[in-house]
JSON list of C-alpha atoms in Angstrom, two decimals:
[
{"chain": "A", "resi": 1, "resn": "MET", "atom": "CA", "xyz": [-30.45, 23.48, 6.05]},
{"chain": "A", "resi": 2, "resn": "SER", "atom": "CA", "xyz": [-31.23, 21.11, 3.18]},
{"chain": "A", "resi": 3, "resn": "GLU", "atom": "CA", "xyz": [-28.08, 22.22, 1.37]},
{"chain": "A", "resi": 4, "resn": "SER", "atom": "CA", "xyz": [-25.78, 21.05, 4.16]},
{"chain": "A", "resi": 5, "resn": "LYS", "atom": "CA", "xyz": [-27.87, 17.88, 4.57]},
{"chain": "A", "resi": 6, "resn": "LEU", "atom": "CA", "xyz": [-27.35, 17.02, 0.91]},
{"chain": "A", "resi": 7, "resn": "ALA", "atom": "CA", "xyz": [-23.62, 17.64, 1.21]},
{"chain": "A", "resi": 8, "resn": "GLY", "atom": "CA", "xyz": [-23.48, 15.24, 4.13]},
{"chain": "A", "resi": 9, "resn": "GLN", "atom": "CA", "xyz": [-25.51, 12.67, 2.24]},
{"chain": "A", "resi": 10, "resn": "PHE", "atom": "CA", "xyz": [-23.08, 12.79, -0.64]},
{"chain": "A", "resi": 11, "resn": "LEU", "atom": "CA", "xyz": [-20.09, 12.34, 1.66]},
{"chain": "A", "resi": 12, "resn": "ASP", "atom": "CA", "xyz": [-21.84, 9.43, 3.35]},
{"chain": "A", "resi": 13, "resn": "ALA", "atom": "CA", "xyz": [-22.52, 7.85, -0.05]},
{"chain": "A", "resi": 14, "resn": "ALA", "atom": "CA", "xyz": [-18.89, 8.25, -1.11]},
{"chain": "A", "resi": 15, "resn": "ILE", "atom": "CA", "xyz": [-17.67, 6.78, 2.18]},
{"chain": "A", "resi": 16, "resn": "GLY", "atom": "CA", "xyz": [-20.04, 3.86, 1.76]},
{"chain": "A", "resi": 17, "resn": "LEU", "atom": "CA", "xyz": [-18.71, 3.14, -1.70]},
{"chain": "A", "resi": 18, "resn": "LEU", "atom": "CA", "xyz": [-15.12, 3.31, -0.48]},
{"chain": "A", "resi": 19, "resn": "GLU", "atom": "CA", "xyz": [-15.96, 0.87, 2.31]},
{"chain": "A", "resi": 20, "resn": "ARG", "atom": "CA", "xyz": [-17.50, -1.52, -0.22]},
{"chain": "A", "resi": 21, "resn": "VAL", "atom": "CA", "xyz": [-14.39, -1.29, -2.38]},
{"chain": "A", "resi": 22, "resn": "ARG", "atom": "CA", "xyz": [-12.15, -1.94, 0.60]},
{"chain": "A", "resi": 23, "resn": "SER", "atom": "CA", "xyz": [-14.20, -4.96, 1.61]},
{"chain": "A", "resi": 24, "resn": "GLU", "atom": "CA", "xyz": [-14.96, -6.49, -1.78]},
{"chain": "A", "resi": 25, "resn": "GLU", "atom": "CA", "xyz": [-12.03, -5.49, -4.02]},
{"chain": "A", "resi": 26, "resn": "ALA", "atom": "CA", "xyz": [-9.06, -5.83, -1.65]},
{"chain": "A", "resi": 27, "resn": "ALA", "atom": "CA", "xyz": [-7.73, -9.02, -3.22]},
{"chain": "A", "resi": 28, "resn": "ARG", "atom": "CA", "xyz": [-7.95, -7.66, -6.76]},
{"chain": "A", "resi": 29, "resn": "ILE", "atom": "CA", "xyz": [-6.36, -4.35, -5.76]},
{"chain": "A", "resi": 30, "resn": "ALA", "atom": "CA", "xyz": [-3.48, -6.31, -4.26]},
{"chain": "A", "resi": 31, "resn": "GLU", "atom": "CA", "xyz": [-3.24, -8.38, -7.45]},
{"chain": "A", "resi": 32, "resn": "ALA", "atom": "CA", "xyz": [-3.15, -5.21, -9.56]},
{"chain": "A", "resi": 33, "resn": "GLY", "atom": "CA", "xyz": [-0.47, -3.73, -7.30]},
{"chain": "A", "resi": 34, "resn": "ALA", "atom": "CA", "xyz": [1.60, -6.88, -7.68]},
{"chain": "A", "resi": 35, "resn": "ALA", "atom": "CA", "xyz": [1.28, -6.66, -11.48]},
{"chain": "A", "resi": 36, "resn": "VAL", "atom": "CA", "xyz": [2.52, -3.07, -11.44]},
{"chain": "A", "resi": 37, "resn": "ALA", "atom": "CA", "xyz": [5.40, -4.02, -9.16]},
{"chain": "A", "resi": 38, "resn": "GLU", "atom": "CA", "xyz": [6.33, -6.95, -11.39]},
{"chain": "A", "resi": 39, "resn": "ALA", "atom": "CA", "xyz": [6.54, -4.64, -14.41]},
{"chain": "A", "resi": 40, "resn": "VAL", "atom": "CA", "xyz": [8.73, -2.20, -12.50]},
{"chain": "A", "resi": 41, "resn": "ALA", "atom": "CA", "xyz": [11.01, -4.98, -11.26]},
{"chain": "A", "resi": 42, "resn": "ALA", "atom": "CA", "xyz": [11.29, -6.52, -14.73]},
{"chain": "A", "resi": 43, "resn": "GLY", "atom": "CA", "xyz": [12.28, -3.26, -16.41]},
{"chain": "A", "resi": 44, "resn": "ASN", "atom": "CA", "xyz": [8.95, -2.75, -18.13]},
{"chain": "A", "resi": 45, "resn": "ARG", "atom": "CA", "xyz": [6.76, 0.35, -18.24]},
{"chain": "A", "resi": 46, "resn": "ILE", "atom": "CA", "xyz": [3.43, 1.41, -16.76]},
{"chain": "A", "resi": 47, "resn": "PHE", "atom": "CA", "xyz": [0.72, 3.21, -18.73]},
{"chain": "A", "resi": 48, "resn": "VAL", "atom": "CA", "xyz": [-2.69, 4.53, -17.71]},
{"chain": "A", "resi": 49, "resn": "PHE", "atom": "CA", "xyz": [-5.58, 5.53, -19.94]},
{"chain": "A", "resi": 50, "resn": "GLY", "atom": "CA", "xyz": [-8.96, 7.13, -19.44]},
{"chain": "A", "resi": 51, "resn": "ALA", "atom": "CA", "xyz": [-11.23, 9.28, -21.58]},
{"chain": "A", "resi": 52, "resn": "GLY", "atom": "CA", "xyz": [-13.52, 12.08, -20.46]},
{"chain": "A", "resi": 53, "resn": "HIS", "atom": "CA", "xyz": [-13.92, 12.27, -16.71]},
{"chain": "A", "resi": 54, "resn": "SER", "atom": "CA", "xyz": [-12.36, 8.80, -16.48]},
{"chain": "A", "resi": 55, "resn": "SER", "atom": "CA", "xyz": [-9.11, 10.49, -17.46]},
{"chain": "A", "resi": 56, "resn": "LEU", "atom": "CA", "xyz": [-9.00, 12.35, -14.12]},
{"chain": "A", "resi": 57, "resn": "PRO", "atom": "CA", "xyz": [-8.09, 9.32, -11.95]},
{"chain": "A", "resi": 58, "resn": "ALA", "atom": "CA", "xyz": [-5.56, 8.31, -14.62]},
{"chain": "A", "resi": 59, "resn": "GLN", "atom": "CA", "xyz": [-3.91, 11.73, -14.57]},
{"chain": "A", "resi": 60, "resn": "ASP", "atom": "CA", "xyz": [-3.87, 11.69, -10.77]},
{"chain": "A", "resi": 61, "resn": "VAL", "atom": "CA", "xyz": [-1.17, 8.99, -10.71]},
{"chain": "A", "resi": 62, "resn": "VAL", "atom": "CA", "xyz": [1.10, 10.56, -13.37]},
{"chain": "A", "resi": 63, "resn": "TYR", "atom": "CA", "xyz": [4.03, 12.76, -12.29]},
{"chain": "A", "resi": 64, "resn": "ARG", "atom": "CA", "xyz": [2.49, 12.86, -8.85]},
{"chain": "A", "resi": 65, "resn": "ALA", "atom": "CA", "xyz": [4.06, 13.76, -5.52]},
{"chain": "A", "resi": 66, "resn": "GLY", "atom": "CA", "xyz": [4.04, 10.55, -3.50]},
{"chain": "A", "resi": 67, "resn": "GLY", "atom": "CA", "xyz": [3.43, 8.51, -6.64]},
{"chain": "A", "resi": 68, "resn": "LEU", "atom": "CA", "xyz": [5.42, 6.10, -8.79]},
{"chain": "A", "resi": 69, "resn": "ALA", "atom": "CA", "xyz": [7.58, 7.99, -11.26]},
{"chain": "A", "resi": 70, "resn": "LEU", "atom": "CA", "xyz": [7.17, 5.34, -13.96]},
{"chain": "A", "resi": 71, "resn": "VAL", "atom": "CA", "xyz": [3.46, 5.85, -14.60]},
{"chain": "A", "resi": 72, "resn": "ASN", "atom": "CA", "xyz": [2.83, 7.33, -18.05]},
{"chain": "A", "resi": 73, "resn": "PHE", "atom": "CA", "xyz": [-0.45, 8.75, -19.35]},
{"chain": "A", "resi": 74, "resn": "LEU", "atom": "CA", "xyz": [-1.52, 7.29, -22.69]},
{"chain": "A", "resi": 75, "resn": "ALA", "atom": "CA", "xyz": [-3.42, 10.18, -24.22]},
{"chain": "A", "resi": 76, "resn": "VAL", "atom": "CA", "xyz": [-5.94, 9.94, -27.02]},
{"chain": "A", "resi": 77, "resn": "PRO", "atom": "CA", "xyz": [-6.11, 13.46, -28.50]},
{"chain": "A", "resi": 78, "resn": "GLY", "atom": "CA", "xyz": [-9.46, 15.12, -27.99]},
{"chain": "A", "resi": 79, "resn": "THR", "atom": "CA", "xyz": [-10.65, 12.86, -25.20]},
{"chain": "A", "resi": 80, "resn": "VAL", "atom": "CA", "xyz": [-8.58, 13.96, -22.21]},
{"chain": "A", "resi": 81, "resn": "GLY", "atom": "CA", "xyz": [-10.19, 17.12, -20.87]},
{"chain": "A", "resi": 82, "resn": "VAL", "atom": "CA", "xyz": [-13.06, 19.56, -21.01]},
{"chain": "A", "resi": 83, "resn": "ASP", "atom": "CA", "xyz": [-10.77, 22.11, -22.65]},
{"chain": "A", "resi": 84, "resn": "VAL", "atom": "CA", "xyz": [-11.62, 20.46, -25.99]},
{"chain": "A", "resi": 85, "resn": "MET", "atom": "CA", "xyz": [-14.08, 22.58, -27.94]},
{"chain": "A", "resi": 86, "resn": "PRO", "atom": "CA", "xyz": [-16.81, 21.63, -28.21]},
{"chain": "A", "resi": 87, "resn": "ALA", "atom": "CA", "xyz": [-16.69, 19.57, -25.01]},
{"chain": "A", "resi": 88, "resn": "THR", "atom": "CA", "xyz": [-19.08, 17.06, -26.56]},
{"chain": "A", "resi": 89, "resn": "LEU", "atom": "CA", "xyz": [-16.41, 16.09, -29.10]},
{"chain": "A", "resi": 90, "resn": "GLY", "atom": "CA", "xyz": [-14.66, 13.97, -26.49]},
{"chain": "A", "resi": 91, "resn": "SER", "atom": "CA", "xyz": [-17.75, 11.83, -25.99]},
{"chain": "A", "resi": 92, "resn": "ALA", "atom": "CA", "xyz": [-18.10, 11.39, -29.74]},
{"chain": "A", "resi": 93, "resn": "LEU", "atom": "CA", "xyz": [-14.47, 10.32, -30.13]},
{"chain": "A", "resi": 94, "resn": "GLU", "atom": "CA", "xyz": [-14.96, 7.56, -27.55]},
{"chain": "A", "resi": 95, "resn": "ARG", "atom": "CA", "xyz": [-17.15, 5.84, -30.14]},
{"chain": "A", "resi": 96, "resn": "VAL", "atom": "CA", "xyz": [-14.78, 6.11, -33.12]},
{"chain": "A", "resi": 97, "resn": "ASP", "atom": "CA", "xyz": [-13.50, 2.77, -34.38]},
{"chain": "A", "resi": 98, "resn": "GLY", "atom": "CA", "xyz": [-9.76, 2.45, -34.95]},
{"chain": "A", "resi": 99, "resn": "LEU", "atom": "CA", "xyz": [-8.72, 5.40, -32.83]},
{"chain": "A", "resi": 100, "resn": "ALA", "atom": "CA", "xyz": [-7.39, 3.36, -29.91]},
{"chain": "A", "resi": 101, "resn": "GLY", "atom": "CA", "xyz": [-5.37, 1.12, -32.17]},
{"chain": "A", "resi": 102, "resn": "ALA", "atom": "CA", "xyz": [-3.76, 4.06, -33.93]},
{"chain": "A", "resi": 103, "resn": "VAL", "atom": "CA", "xyz": [-2.79, 5.68, -30.62]},
{"chain": "A", "resi": 104, "resn": "LEU", "atom": "CA", "xyz": [-1.42, 2.46, -29.17]},
{"chain": "A", "resi": 105, "resn": "ASP", "atom": "CA", "xyz": [0.57, 1.67, -32.31]},
{"chain": "A", "resi": 106, "resn": "SER", "atom": "CA", "xyz": [2.26, 5.08, -32.20]},
{"chain": "A", "resi": 107, "resn": "SER", "atom": "CA", "xyz": [3.04, 4.88, -28.47]},
{"chain": "A", "resi": 108, "resn": "PRO", "atom": "CA", "xyz": [6.11, 3.33, -26.83]},
{"chain": "A", "resi": 109, "resn": "ALA", "atom": "CA", "xyz": [3.96, 0.64, -25.18]},
{"chain": "A", "resi": 110, "resn": "ALA", "atom": "CA", "xyz": [5.23, -2.89, -25.74]},
{"chain": "A", "resi": 111, "resn": "ALA", "atom": "CA", "xyz": [4.86, -6.49, -24.62]},
{"chain": "A", "resi": 112, "resn": "GLY", "atom": "CA", "xyz": [5.37, -6.94, -20.90]},
{"chain": "A", "resi": 113, "resn": "ASP", "atom": "CA", "xyz": [4.19, -3.42, -20.05]},
{"chain": "A", "resi": 114, "resn": "VAL", "atom": "CA", "xyz": [1.14, -2.80, -17.87]},
{"chain": "A", "resi": 115, "resn": "LEU", "atom": "CA", "xyz": [-1.81, -0.71, -19.07]},
{"chain": "A", "resi": 116, "resn": "VAL", "atom": "CA", "xyz": [-4.49, 0.43, -16.65]},
{"chain": "A", "resi": 117, "resn": "ILE", "atom": "CA", "xyz": [-7.66, 1.37, -18.54]},
{"chain": "A", "resi": 118, "resn": "ILE", "atom": "CA", "xyz": [-10.24, 3.41, -16.67]},
{"chain": "A", "resi": 119, "resn": "SER", "atom": "CA", "xyz": [-13.78, 3.57, -18.02]},
{"chain": "A", "resi": 120, "resn": "LEU", "atom": "CA", "xyz": [-16.82, 3.93, -15.81]},
{"chain": "A", "resi": 121, "resn": "SER", "atom": "CA", "xyz": [-19.23, 2.25, -18.20]},
{"chain": "A", "resi": 122, "resn": "GLY", "atom": "CA", "xyz": [-16.69, 0.19, -20.14]},
{"chain": "A", "resi": 123, "resn": "ARG", "atom": "CA", "xyz": [-19.19, 0.14, -23.00]},
{"chain": "A", "resi": 124, "resn": "ASN", "atom": "CA", "xyz": [-17.70, 2.56, -25.53]},
{"chain": "A", "resi": 125, "resn": "GLY", "atom": "CA", "xyz": [-15.54, 1.46, -28.41]},
{"chain": "A", "resi": 126, "resn": "LEU", "atom": "CA", "xyz": [-12.43, 3.35, -27.30]},
{"chain": "A", "resi": 127, "resn": "PRO", "atom": "CA", "xyz": [-11.68, 1.53, -24.00]},
{"chain": "A", "resi": 128, "resn": "VAL", "atom": "CA", "xyz": [-12.81, -1.83, -25.38]},
{"chain": "A", "resi": 129, "resn": "GLU", "atom": "CA", "xyz": [-10.59, -1.51, -28.45]},
{"chain": "A", "resi": 130, "resn": "MET", "atom": "CA", "xyz": [-7.71, -0.23, -26.33]},
{"chain": "A", "resi": 131, "resn": "ALA", "atom": "CA", "xyz": [-7.88, -3.31, -24.11]},
{"chain": "A", "resi": 132, "resn": "MET", "atom": "CA", "xyz": [-8.17, -5.71, -27.03]},
{"chain": "A", "resi": 133, "resn": "ASN", "atom": "CA", "xyz": [-5.21, -4.20, -28.88]},
{"chain": "A", "resi": 134, "resn": "ALA", "atom": "CA", "xyz": [-3.07, -3.96, -25.76]},
{"chain": "A", "resi": 135, "resn": "ARG", "atom": "CA", "xyz": [-3.51, -7.63, -24.96]},
{"chain": "A", "resi": 136, "resn": "ALA", "atom": "CA", "xyz": [-2.83, -8.52, -28.59]},
{"chain": "A", "resi": 137, "resn": "ILE", "atom": "CA", "xyz": [0.65, -6.98, -28.34]},
{"chain": "A", "resi": 138, "resn": "GLY", "atom": "CA", "xyz": [1.37, -8.73, -25.04]},
{"chain": "A", "resi": 139, "resn": "MET", "atom": "CA", "xyz": [0.57, -6.04, -22.51]},
{"chain": "A", "resi": 140, "resn": "LYS", "atom": "CA", "xyz": [-0.98, -6.86, -19.14]},
{"chain": "A", "resi": 141, "resn": "VAL", "atom": "CA", "xyz": [-4.31, -5.03, -18.91]},
{"chain": "A", "resi": 142, "resn": "ILE", "atom": "CA", "xyz": [-5.95, -3.87, -15.71]},
{"chain": "A", "resi": 143, "resn": "GLY", "atom": "CA", "xyz": [-9.48, -2.55, -16.16]},
{"chain": "A", "resi": 144, "resn": "LEU", "atom": "CA", "xyz": [-11.08, -0.20, -13.67]},
{"chain": "A", "resi": 145, "resn": "THR", "atom": "CA", "xyz": [-14.80, 0.00, -14.36]},
{"chain": "A", "resi": 146, "resn": "SER", "atom": "CA", "xyz": [-18.30, -0.35, -12.96]},
{"chain": "A", "resi": 147, "resn": "VAL", "atom": "CA", "xyz": [-19.30, -3.93, -13.62]},
{"chain": "A", "resi": 148, "resn": "ALA", "atom": "CA", "xyz": [-22.96, -2.97, -13.18]},
{"chain": "A", "resi": 149, "resn": "TYR", "atom": "CA", "xyz": [-22.96, -1.34, -16.61]},
{"chain": "A", "resi": 150, "resn": "ALA", "atom": "CA", "xyz": [-22.23, -4.68, -18.25]},
{"chain": "A", "resi": 151, "resn": "THR", "atom": "CA", "xyz": [-25.48, -6.13, -16.91]},
{"chain": "A", "resi": 152, "resn": "GLU", "atom": "CA", "xyz": [-27.70, -3.05, -17.18]},
{"chain": "A", "resi": 153, "resn": "THR", "atom": "CA", "xyz": [-26.60, -1.47, -20.48]},
{"chain": "A", "resi": 154, "resn": "ARG", "atom": "CA", "xyz": [-25.62, -2.58, -23.97]},
{"chain": "A", "resi": 155, "resn": "SER", "atom": "CA", "xyz": [-22.10, -2.36, -25.37]},
{"chain": "A", "resi": 156, "resn": "ARG", "atom": "CA", "xyz": [-21.40, 0.23, -28.06]},
{"chain": "A", "resi": 157, "resn": "HIS", "atom": "CA", "xyz": [-18.49, -1.78, -29.47]},
{"chain": "A", "resi": 158, "resn": "VAL", "atom": "CA", "xyz": [-19.09, -3.84, -32.58]},
{"chain": "A", "resi": 159, "resn": "SER", "atom": "CA", "xyz": [-18.17, -7.00, -30.66]},
{"chain": "A", "resi": 160, "resn": "GLY", "atom": "CA", "xyz": [-20.93, -6.45, -28.13]},
{"chain": "A", "resi": 161, "resn": "THR", "atom": "CA", "xyz": [-18.39, -6.79, -25.33]},
{"chain": "A", "resi": 162, "resn": "PHE", "atom": "CA", "xyz": [-17.31, -4.52, -22.47]},
{"chain": "A", "resi": 163, "resn": "LEU", "atom": "CA", "xyz": [-13.95, -3.44, -21.12]},
{"chain": "A", "resi": 164, "resn": "LYS", "atom": "CA", "xyz": [-14.16, -6.07, -18.37]},
{"chain": "A", "resi": 165, "resn": "ASP", "atom": "CA", "xyz": [-14.19, -8.82, -21.01]},
{"chain": "A", "resi": 166, "resn": "HIS", "atom": "CA", "xyz": [-10.68, -7.97, -22.23]},
{"chain": "A", "resi": 167, "resn": "CYS", "atom": "CA", "xyz": [-8.70, -7.51, -19.01]},
{"chain": "A", "resi": 168, "resn": "ASP", "atom": "CA", "xyz": [-6.31, -9.67, -17.03]},
{"chain": "A", "resi": 169, "resn": "ILE", "atom": "CA", "xyz": [-7.51, -8.01, -13.82]},
{"chain": "A", "resi": 170, "resn": "VAL", "atom": "CA", "xyz": [-10.84, -6.23, -13.32]},
{"chain": "A", "resi": 171, "resn": "LEU", "atom": "CA", "xyz": [-11.37, -3.72, -10.52]},
{"chain": "A", "resi": 172, "resn": "ASP", "atom": "CA", "xyz": [-15.01, -2.88, -9.84]},
{"chain": "A", "resi": 173, "resn": "SER", "atom": "CA", "xyz": [-15.70, 0.67, -8.66]},
{"chain": "A", "resi": 174, "resn": "LYS", "atom": "CA", "xyz": [-19.22, -0.30, -7.48]},
{"chain": "A", "resi": 175, "resn": "ILE", "atom": "CA", "xyz": [-20.66, 2.86, -9.04]},
{"chain": "A", "resi": 176, "resn": "ALA", "atom": "CA", "xyz": [-24.33, 2.52, -9.99]},
{"chain": "A", "resi": 177, "resn": "VAL", "atom": "CA", "xyz": [-25.42, 3.05, -13.58]},
{"chain": "A", "resi": 178, "resn": "GLY", "atom": "CA", "xyz": [-25.90, 6.77, -14.13]},
{"chain": "A", "resi": 179, "resn": "ASP", "atom": "CA", "xyz": [-23.16, 7.85, -11.70]},
{"chain": "A", "resi": 180, "resn": "ALA", "atom": "CA", "xyz": [-25.37, 9.99, -9.46]},
{"chain": "A", "resi": 181, "resn": "GLU", "atom": "CA", "xyz": [-25.67, 9.29, -5.74]},
{"chain": "A", "resi": 182, "resn": "LEU", "atom": "CA", "xyz": [-28.46, 11.66, -4.75]},
{"chain": "A", "resi": 183, "resn": "SER", "atom": "CA", "xyz": [-32.04, 12.57, -5.56]},
{"chain": "A", "resi": 184, "resn": "HIS", "atom": "CA", "xyz": [-34.17, 15.29, -3.99]},
{"chain": "A", "resi": 185, "resn": "ASP", "atom": "CA", "xyz": [-37.67, 16.69, -4.18]},
{"chain": "A", "resi": 186, "resn": "GLY", "atom": "CA", "xyz": [-37.79, 19.50, -6.69]},
{"chain": "A", "resi": 187, "resn": "ILE", "atom": "CA", "xyz": [-34.73, 18.26, -8.58]},
{"chain": "A", "resi": 188, "resn": "GLU", "atom": "CA", "xyz": [-35.75, 16.19, -11.57]},
{"chain": "A", "resi": 189, "resn": "ALA", "atom": "CA", "xyz": [-32.37, 14.67, -12.44]},
{"chain": "A", "resi": 190, "resn": "PRO", "atom": "CA", "xyz": [-30.26, 12.51, -10.10]},
{"chain": "A", "resi": 191, "resn": "PHE", "atom": "CA", "xyz": [-27.05, 14.28, -9.13]},
{"chain": "A", "resi": 192, "resn": "ALA", "atom": "CA", "xyz": [-23.77, 14.18, -7.16]},
{"chain": "A", "resi": 193, "resn": "PRO", "atom": "CA", "xyz": [-21.48, 11.73, -9.03]},
{"chain": "A", "resi": 194, "resn": "ALA", "atom": "CA", "xyz": [-18.93, 9.83, -6.94]},
{"chain": "A", "resi": 195, "resn": "SER", "atom": "CA", "xyz": [-17.02, 7.96, -9.62]},
{"chain": "A", "resi": 196, "resn": "THR", "atom": "CA", "xyz": [-14.00, 10.28, -9.58]},
{"chain": "A", "resi": 197, "resn": "VAL", "atom": "CA", "xyz": [-13.64, 10.07, -5.80]},
{"chain": "A", "resi": 198, "resn": "VAL", "atom": "CA", "xyz": [-13.88, 6.29, -5.74]},
{"chain": "A", "resi": 199, "resn": "THR", "atom": "CA", "xyz": [-11.84, 5.57, -8.85]},
{"chain": "A", "resi": 200, "resn": "SER", "atom": "CA", "xyz": [-9.04, 7.91, -7.79]},
{"chain": "A", "resi": 201, "resn": "ALA", "atom": "CA", "xyz": [-8.92, 6.17, -4.42]},
{"chain": "A", "resi": 202, "resn": "ILE", "atom": "CA", "xyz": [-8.68, 2.78, -6.13]},
{"chain": "A", "resi": 203, "resn": "MET", "atom": "CA", "xyz": [-5.82, 4.00, -8.31]},
{"chain": "A", "resi": 204, "resn": "GLN", "atom": "CA", "xyz": [-3.91, 5.30, -5.30]},
{"chain": "A", "resi": 205, "resn": "ALA", "atom": "CA", "xyz": [-4.57, 2.02, -3.46]},
{"chain": "A", "resi": 206, "resn": "VAL", "atom": "CA", "xyz": [-3.12, 0.06, -6.39]},
{"chain": "A", "resi": 207, "resn": "MET", "atom": "CA", "xyz": [0.00, 2.22, -6.41]},
{"chain": "A", "resi": 208, "resn": "ALA", "atom": "CA", "xyz": [0.36, 1.87, -2.64]},
{"chain": "A", "resi": 209, "resn": "ALA", "atom": "CA", "xyz": [0.10, -1.90, -3.00]},
{"chain": "A", "resi": 210, "resn": "ALA", "atom": "CA", "xyz": [2.72, -1.79, -5.75]},
{"chain": "A", "resi": 211, "resn": "ALA", "atom": "CA", "xyz": [5.12, 0.18, -3.53]},
{"chain": "A", "resi": 212, "resn": "GLY", "atom": "CA", "xyz": [4.68, -2.35, -0.75]},
{"chain": "A", "resi": 213, "resn": "GLU", "atom": "CA", "xyz": [5.27, -5.26, -3.12]},
{"chain": "A", "resi": 214, "resn": "LEU", "atom": "CA", "xyz": [8.46, -3.66, -4.43]},
{"chain": "A", "resi": 215, "resn": "VAL", "atom": "CA", "xyz": [9.81, -3.23, -0.90]},
{"chain": "A", "resi": 216, "resn": "ALA", "atom": "CA", "xyz": [8.98, -6.87, -0.19]},
{"chain": "A", "resi": 217, "resn": "ARG", "atom": "CA", "xyz": [11.13, -7.77, -3.21]},
{"chain": "A", "resi": 218, "resn": "GLY", "atom": "CA", "xyz": [14.00, -5.67, -1.89]},
{"chain": "A", "resi": 219, "resn": "ILE", "atom": "CA", "xyz": [13.50, -2.92, -4.48]},
{"chain": "A", "resi": 220, "resn": "GLU", "atom": "CA", "xyz": [13.29, 0.76, -3.57]},
{"chain": "A", "resi": 221, "resn": "PRO", "atom": "CA", "xyz": [10.05, 2.07, -5.14]},
{"chain": "A", "resi": 222, "resn": "PRO", "atom": "CA", "xyz": [10.81, 4.88, -7.62]},
{"chain": "A", "resi": 223, "resn": "LEU", "atom": "CA", "xyz": [8.62, 7.46, -5.90]},
{"chain": "A", "resi": 224, "resn": "LEU", "atom": "CA", "xyz": [8.43, 11.19, -6.51]},
{"chain": "A", "resi": 225, "resn": "ARG", "atom": "CA", "xyz": [8.42, 13.81, -3.77]},
{"chain": "A", "resi": 226, "resn": "SER", "atom": "CA", "xyz": [6.59, 17.11, -3.65]},
{"chain": "A", "resi": 227, "resn": "GLY", "atom": "CA", "xyz": [8.44, 19.91, -5.39]},
{"chain": "A", "resi": 228, "resn": "ASN", "atom": "CA", "xyz": [7.09, 22.21, -2.68]},
{"chain": "A", "resi": 229, "resn": "VAL", "atom": "CA", "xyz": [9.20, 20.70, 0.10]},
{"chain": "A", "resi": 230, "resn": "ASP", "atom": "CA", "xyz": [12.91, 21.31, 0.57]},
{"chain": "A", "resi": 231, "resn": "GLY", "atom": "CA", "xyz": [14.98, 18.87, -1.45]},
{"chain": "A", "resi": 232, "resn": "GLY", "atom": "CA", "xyz": [12.02, 17.72, -3.52]},
{"chain": "A", "resi": 233, "resn": "HIS", "atom": "CA", "xyz": [13.33, 18.93, -6.87]},
{"chain": "A", "resi": 234, "resn": "GLU", "atom": "CA", "xyz": [16.73, 17.35, -6.28]},
{"chain": "A", "resi": 235, "resn": "TRP", "atom": "CA", "xyz": [15.16, 14.05, -5.26]},
{"chain": "A", "resi": 236, "resn": "ASN", "atom": "CA", "xyz": [12.88, 13.99, -8.29]},
{"chain": "A", "resi": 237, "resn": "GLY", "atom": "CA", "xyz": [15.73, 14.91, -10.61]},
{"chain": "A", "resi": 238, "resn": "ARG", "atom": "CA", "xyz": [17.67, 11.85, -9.50]},
{"chain": "A", "resi": 239, "resn": "VAL", "atom": "CA", "xyz": [14.66, 9.53, -9.88]},
{"chain": "A", "resi": 240, "resn": "LEU", "atom": "CA", "xyz": [13.73, 10.89, -13.30]},
{"chain": "A", "resi": 241, "resn": "GLN", "atom": "CA", "xyz": [17.30, 10.52, -14.52]},
{"chain": "A", "resi": 242, "resn": "GLU", "atom": "CA", "xyz": [17.71, 6.98, -13.19]},
{"chain": "A", "resi": 243, "resn": "TYR", "atom": "CA", "xyz": [14.48, 5.76, -14.77]},
{"chain": "A", "resi": 244, "resn": "GLY", "atom": "CA", "xyz": [14.47, 8.09, -17.77]},
{"chain": "A", "resi": 245, "resn": "ASP", "atom": "CA", "xyz": [14.24, 5.26, -20.29]},
{"chain": "A", "resi": 246, "resn": "ARG", "atom": "CA", "xyz": [10.82, 4.31, -18.90]},
{"chain": "A", "resi": 247, "resn": "ILE", "atom": "CA", "xyz": [9.40, 7.79, -18.39]},
{"chain": "A", "resi": 248, "resn": "PHE", "atom": "CA", "xyz": [7.75, 9.41, -21.41]},
{"chain": "A", "resi": 249, "resn": "PHE", "atom": "CA", "xyz": [5.99, 12.45, -19.97]},
{"chain": "A", "resi": 250, "resn": "ARG", "atom": "CA", "xyz": [9.20, 14.48, -20.23]},
{"chain": "A", "resi": 251, "resn": "HIS", "atom": "CA", "xyz": [9.66, 14.16, -23.99]}
]
């Protein structure tokens, strides 16, 4: 049936994108992992940020079984989820000047910390301003974006620049402009976005690289275990207590 054919086509498209990322972004993913590991080893903190659906891959590495305990979500109120009413408000807030700076200034982020900013298009004011302000206070900025948008669209930030222009490390998700992998006769709009699948995989790859780098330095990675396995809560309690000064999602 055409329905199952389309499902297979989407999975093939997602797999193809993941293979491209593995082939073309491996060195930069390793570099990003090393930057995260360096911050952990130096006693600094890790923050992640994303607005709209770009917040999903950011949230996926925060307080996550099998993930680094030190990753903190930097939330901009009104932009995190579709529970905001109306849902369109989140998109509007991504274009508000000064919002990123106000959030960053009131956060515990400081020089030496790492901030991963996820934005598919990288063209809105919020991620651009967040990156600019973060670097201004001495943070290391990793941008996860689709570089294609910078050549095929126009920036919405007053500077005319994109997220990729204000990062120490840029990871390219390879997602095409429009974020829709499929088209089909009888369906006027392109559909089946793969950005969440690919971007989440990149984030997990970065964290895996960071864990490996920490072990290479002789440091036990501060990883969380599932609370649904025996001993998980006890394990996590010890990790959260040991690194409590760098974990902000408990306060």
